[in-house]
Short mmCIF file of C-alpha atoms in Angstrom, two decimals:
data_model
loop_
_atom_site.label_atom_id
_atom_site.label_comp_id
_atom_site.label_asym_id
_atom_site.label_seq_id
_atom_site.Cartn_x
_atom_site.Cartn_y
_atom_site.Cartn_z
CA GLU A 26 -145.23 125.55 2.70
CA ILE A 27 -148.74 126.56 1.67
CA ASP A 28 -150.07 128.38 -1.38
CA ILE A 29 -152.61 130.85 0.03
CA THR A 30 -153.54 132.56 -3.25
CA ASP A 31 -157.16 131.41 -3.15
CA ALA A 32 -157.54 132.34 0.53
CA VAL A 33 -156.38 135.95 0.23
CA SER A 34 -158.94 138.77 0.15
CA TYR A 35 -157.24 141.37 -2.02
CA GLY A 36 -157.76 144.95 -0.93
CA ALA A 37 -158.83 143.83 2.54
CA GLN A 38 -156.98 143.04 5.76
CA ASN A 39 -155.95 139.39 6.10
CA SER A 40 -154.83 137.44 9.15
CA LEU A 41 -152.85 134.22 9.47
CA ASP A 42 -153.79 132.00 12.40
CA ILE A 43 -151.47 129.19 13.46
CA ARG A 44 -152.48 126.32 15.73
CA ILE A 45 -149.71 124.42 17.52
CA THR A 46 -150.62 120.99 18.86
CA ASP A 47 -148.55 119.08 21.42
CA PRO A 48 -150.78 116.09 22.20
CA VAL A 49 -148.69 114.17 24.73
CA GLY A 50 -146.13 116.60 26.13
CA ASN A 51 -144.64 115.78 29.52
CA PHE A 52 -142.15 117.44 31.83
CA ASP A 53 -139.58 114.75 32.52
CA TRP A 54 -136.69 113.18 30.62
CA ASN A 55 -138.39 109.86 29.84
CA ASN A 56 -138.43 109.35 26.06
CA ASN A 57 -139.87 105.84 26.10
CA LEU A 58 -143.52 106.44 27.01
CA MET A 59 -146.01 105.97 24.17
CA TYR A 60 -149.47 107.54 24.03
CA ARG A 61 -152.42 107.04 21.73
CA TRP A 62 -153.29 109.99 19.53
CA GLY A 63 -156.09 109.06 17.18
CA LYS A 64 -155.01 105.87 15.41
CA ASN A 65 -151.33 106.43 16.12
CA ASN A 66 -148.91 105.75 18.94
CA VAL A 67 -146.66 108.75 19.45
CA PRO A 68 -143.75 109.17 21.88
CA ALA A 69 -144.32 111.44 24.85
CA TYR A 70 -142.11 114.48 24.54
CA HIS A 71 -141.43 117.64 26.45
CA GLY A 72 -144.38 119.85 27.18
CA PHE A 73 -143.55 122.92 25.15
CA GLY A 74 -143.95 123.70 21.48
CA GLY A 75 -143.95 126.64 19.17
CA ILE A 76 -142.80 128.15 15.91
CA THR A 77 -139.23 126.95 15.51
CA GLY A 78 -138.01 129.04 12.58
CA ARG A 79 -138.74 131.88 10.23
CA VAL A 80 -142.26 132.53 9.02
CA PHE A 81 -142.54 134.69 5.93
CA LEU A 82 -145.01 135.62 3.23
CA ARG A 83 -143.67 135.59 -0.32
CA ALA A 84 -145.49 137.13 -3.29
CA THR A 85 -144.41 135.76 -6.65
CA ASP A 86 -145.19 135.89 -10.33
CA PRO A 87 -146.79 132.75 -11.78
CA VAL A 88 -143.29 131.79 -12.94
CA HIS A 89 -140.76 132.01 -10.12
CA ILE A 90 -137.78 130.30 -8.52
CA ASP A 91 -138.97 127.80 -5.91
CA ASP A 92 -135.67 126.50 -4.59
CA VAL A 93 -131.88 126.59 -4.87
CA TYR A 94 -130.13 123.48 -3.56
CA VAL A 95 -126.37 122.99 -3.35
CA ARG A 96 -124.93 119.46 -3.28
CA ASN A 97 -121.27 119.19 -2.33
CA LEU A 98 -119.00 116.78 -4.20
CA PRO A 99 -115.93 114.74 -3.19
CA LYS A 100 -113.70 117.13 -5.12
CA VAL A 101 -113.97 119.93 -2.59
CA THR A 102 -113.97 122.89 -4.99
CA GLU A 103 -116.84 121.46 -7.05
CA ALA A 104 -120.58 121.33 -6.38
CA ASP A 105 -123.85 120.62 -8.15
CA VAL A 106 -126.47 123.36 -7.86
CA PHE A 107 -130.12 122.53 -8.57
CA VAL A 108 -132.49 125.41 -9.34
CA THR A 109 -136.22 124.63 -9.29
CA ILE A 110 -138.51 127.02 -11.18
CA GLY A 111 -142.25 126.82 -10.55
CA ASN A 112 -144.81 127.70 -13.21
CA SER A 113 -148.53 128.09 -12.53
CA SER A 114 -149.26 130.18 -15.62
CA GLY A 115 -150.67 127.21 -17.53
CA GLU A 116 -148.23 127.62 -20.42
CA THR A 117 -144.54 127.14 -21.13
CA LYS A 118 -142.39 130.14 -20.29
CA ASN A 119 -139.06 130.66 -22.04
CA GLY A 120 -136.25 132.77 -20.70
CA SER A 121 -132.72 132.77 -19.33
CA LEU A 122 -131.46 131.45 -16.01
CA THR A 123 -128.24 132.78 -14.50
CA LEU A 124 -126.33 131.29 -11.59
CA VAL A 125 -123.60 133.28 -9.86
CA ILE A 126 -121.29 132.01 -7.11
CA HIS A 127 -119.82 134.80 -5.02
CA GLU A 128 -118.24 135.31 -1.62
CA TRP A 129 -120.65 135.71 1.28
CA ASN A 130 -121.15 139.39 2.15
CA ASN A 131 -119.14 140.36 -0.93
CA PRO A 132 -121.32 140.05 -4.08
CA THR A 133 -118.66 141.70 -6.25
CA ALA A 134 -116.19 138.86 -5.58
CA VAL A 135 -117.63 136.54 -8.23
CA LEU A 136 -116.10 133.08 -8.30
CA TRP A 137 -118.21 131.46 -11.04
CA LYS A 138 -121.03 132.49 -13.38
CA LYS A 139 -123.12 130.85 -16.08
CA THR A 140 -126.28 131.70 -18.02
CA VAL A 141 -128.43 129.09 -19.78
CA VAL A 142 -131.46 129.34 -22.02
CA SER A 143 -134.35 127.84 -20.06
CA SER A 144 -137.78 126.62 -21.04
CA VAL A 145 -140.11 126.16 -18.08
CA PRO A 146 -143.14 123.93 -18.80
CA SER A 147 -146.40 124.28 -16.92
CA ASP A 148 -145.87 123.05 -13.36
CA SER A 149 -142.09 123.18 -12.79
CA ALA A 150 -138.60 122.41 -14.05
CA VAL A 151 -135.25 121.69 -12.41
CA PHE A 152 -132.03 123.01 -13.90
CA THR A 153 -128.64 121.62 -12.87
CA PHE A 154 -125.35 123.50 -12.83
CA ASN A 155 -122.03 121.76 -12.28
CA VAL A 156 -119.85 124.34 -10.57
CA LYS A 157 -116.08 123.96 -10.85
CA ALA A 158 -114.30 126.62 -8.84
CA PRO A 159 -110.62 125.73 -8.35
CA LYS A 160 -109.95 129.07 -6.65
CA ALA A 161 -112.61 128.49 -3.99
CA LYS A 162 -111.42 128.45 -0.39
CA PRO A 163 -112.74 125.31 1.35
CA TRP A 164 -114.85 125.63 4.48
CA ASP A 165 -112.94 124.05 7.36
CA ILE A 166 -112.99 123.89 11.15
CA GLY A 167 -111.96 127.34 12.34
CA LYS A 168 -111.92 128.60 8.74
CA PRO A 169 -115.54 129.39 7.87
CA ASN A 170 -115.17 130.34 4.20
CA LEU A 171 -118.71 130.76 2.91
CA TYR A 172 -120.16 131.46 -0.53
CA VAL A 173 -123.58 132.25 -2.01
CA ALA A 174 -125.25 130.56 -4.97
CA SER A 175 -127.48 133.27 -6.45
CA ALA A 176 -129.97 132.31 -9.17
CA SER A 177 -131.98 134.72 -11.32
CA PHE A 178 -134.57 134.01 -14.01
CA VAL A 179 -135.79 136.49 -16.63
CA SER A 180 -138.43 135.61 -19.23
CA GLU A 181 -137.63 136.36 -22.85
CA ASP A 182 -140.49 138.90 -23.00
CA ASN A 183 -139.22 140.57 -19.80
CA THR A 184 -142.59 140.15 -18.08
CA VAL A 185 -141.24 137.84 -15.36
CA ALA A 186 -138.12 138.18 -13.20
CA ASP A 187 -137.23 136.43 -9.96
CA THR A 188 -134.18 135.69 -7.82
CA MET A 189 -133.24 133.37 -4.96
CA ASN A 190 -129.97 132.50 -3.24
CA ARG A 191 -128.50 129.86 -0.95
CA ARG A 192 -125.45 130.17 1.28
CA PHE A 193 -123.02 127.24 1.41
CA GLY A 194 -119.42 126.17 1.89
CA PHE A 195 -117.19 124.09 -0.37
CA ARG A 196 -116.48 120.98 1.75
CA TRP A 197 -116.70 117.20 1.86
CA PHE A 198 -117.18 115.08 4.99
CA ASP A 199 -116.44 111.38 4.68
CA ILE A 200 -115.66 108.16 6.55
CA ALA A 201 -112.78 106.01 5.35
CA LYS A 202 -110.89 102.99 6.60
CA LYS A 203 -107.22 102.86 7.49
CA ASP A 204 -105.52 99.87 9.13
CA GLY A 205 -108.98 98.36 9.60
CA ASP A 206 -110.33 101.35 11.54
CA GLU A 207 -113.01 103.72 10.29
CA ARG A 208 -112.01 107.37 10.61
CA PHE A 209 -113.57 110.77 9.98
CA TYR A 210 -112.22 112.94 7.17
CA LEU A 211 -113.02 116.54 6.24
CA ASN A 212 -111.71 117.80 2.91
CA SER A 213 -109.55 114.63 2.64
CA LYS A 214 -107.85 115.32 5.98
CA ARG A 215 -108.44 113.22 9.08
CA ILE A 216 -110.26 115.06 11.86
CA PHE A 217 -111.17 114.35 15.47
CA LEU A 218 -114.57 115.55 16.63
CA PHE A 219 -114.97 116.98 20.14
CA SER A 220 -118.39 118.08 21.32
CA PRO A 221 -120.57 118.46 24.39
CA MET A 222 -124.11 117.11 24.09
CA ASN A 223 -126.68 119.81 23.49
CA ARG A 224 -130.25 118.83 24.29
CA GLY A 225 -131.56 121.31 21.75
CA PHE A 226 -133.45 123.26 24.40
CA TRP A 227 -132.74 126.91 25.12
CA PRO A 228 -133.38 129.22 28.09
CA LYS A 229 -136.49 131.40 28.29
CA ASN A 230 -138.36 129.99 25.31
CA GLY A 231 -137.51 126.29 25.25
CA ILE A 232 -136.80 125.36 21.66
CA PHE A 233 -135.71 128.50 19.85
CA PRO A 234 -132.29 130.16 20.28
CA THR A 235 -131.93 133.93 20.12
CA PRO A 236 -128.98 135.39 18.15
CA ASP A 237 -127.30 136.38 21.43
CA MET A 238 -127.63 132.84 22.81
CA LEU A 239 -126.05 131.42 19.66
CA LYS A 240 -123.19 133.92 19.70
CA ARG A 241 -122.34 133.05 23.30
CA ASN A 242 -122.76 129.34 22.63
CA MET A 243 -120.33 129.39 19.70
CA GLN A 244 -117.74 131.33 21.70
CA THR A 245 -118.09 128.99 24.69
CA LEU A 246 -117.56 125.97 22.44
CA LYS A 247 -114.34 127.49 21.10
CA ASP A 248 -113.10 128.58 24.54
CA MET A 249 -113.55 125.03 25.84
CA GLY A 250 -111.70 123.47 22.90
CA PHE A 251 -114.67 121.90 21.13
CA ASN A 252 -115.02 121.86 17.34
CA MET A 253 -118.50 120.36 16.98
CA PHE A 254 -122.04 121.19 18.09
CA LEU A 255 -123.90 117.94 18.76
CA MET A 256 -127.68 118.33 18.54
CA ASN A 257 -129.46 115.68 20.59
CA GLN A 258 -133.20 114.95 21.00
CA ALA A 259 -134.65 118.21 19.64
CA ILE A 260 -134.53 119.12 15.95
CA GLY A 261 -131.39 120.90 14.77
CA GLN A 262 -132.37 124.55 14.50
CA GLU A 263 -131.64 126.31 11.20
CA TYR A 264 -130.28 129.31 13.11
CA ALA A 265 -127.95 127.07 15.13
CA ILE A 266 -126.67 125.40 11.96
CA ARG A 267 -126.06 128.80 10.35
CA ALA A 268 -124.24 130.00 13.46
CA CYS A 269 -121.97 126.94 13.30
CA ASP A 270 -121.30 127.64 9.63
CA GLU A 271 -120.26 131.19 10.44
CA ALA A 272 -118.11 130.17 13.42
CA GLY A 273 -116.27 127.29 11.74
CA ILE A 274 -117.85 124.73 14.05
#
């Protein structure tokens, strides 16, 4: 994440150039070779690279919401939501911050809502909401109940307004012992995980799945009786994680 304010020529055409460096890429499955790159030893990895997620340009007021983070809790229908508000105006900005929890793709189905008076000092501030939603439907394997945490800030002089949201599911994954054996539990119920190993590489472009690839992948997992998508070697793609969330995987 980069602040490009000082690099932008307003009123003129701007371009964004991205350089991708893969210093020691190879084309075999050996993960143990080490190569020197400057002062560092780095592991040789597969010889393709690229942009692995969304790239977007966001214009904001000096006071704006930087992040919405949802932390699940052991009591499945509860969660802590952290809203970070950035402030580069050089002065404290007072206003109100509202958090709404609603069903995914159904903003009118509001599950929880709260507004707090907020004072944002120069730089940033983090506001914490403890969400208790006893009527929430837990996310479970094969039951992908999803919700959205939508935050909105409005300054008291109405000169600044910003929103941001984060999709999530009410759930809790844990490991517990019974009869001396450690077992997996999801939402306090024991589960068995079945998964093929996915190398994290995709046809055509190597490391980035298309929506069609993900749709077919999720359906194939279900048809074969799997309930988990194991990501091995390559980074877990955001799109793949979202697809699992939507498919109940």
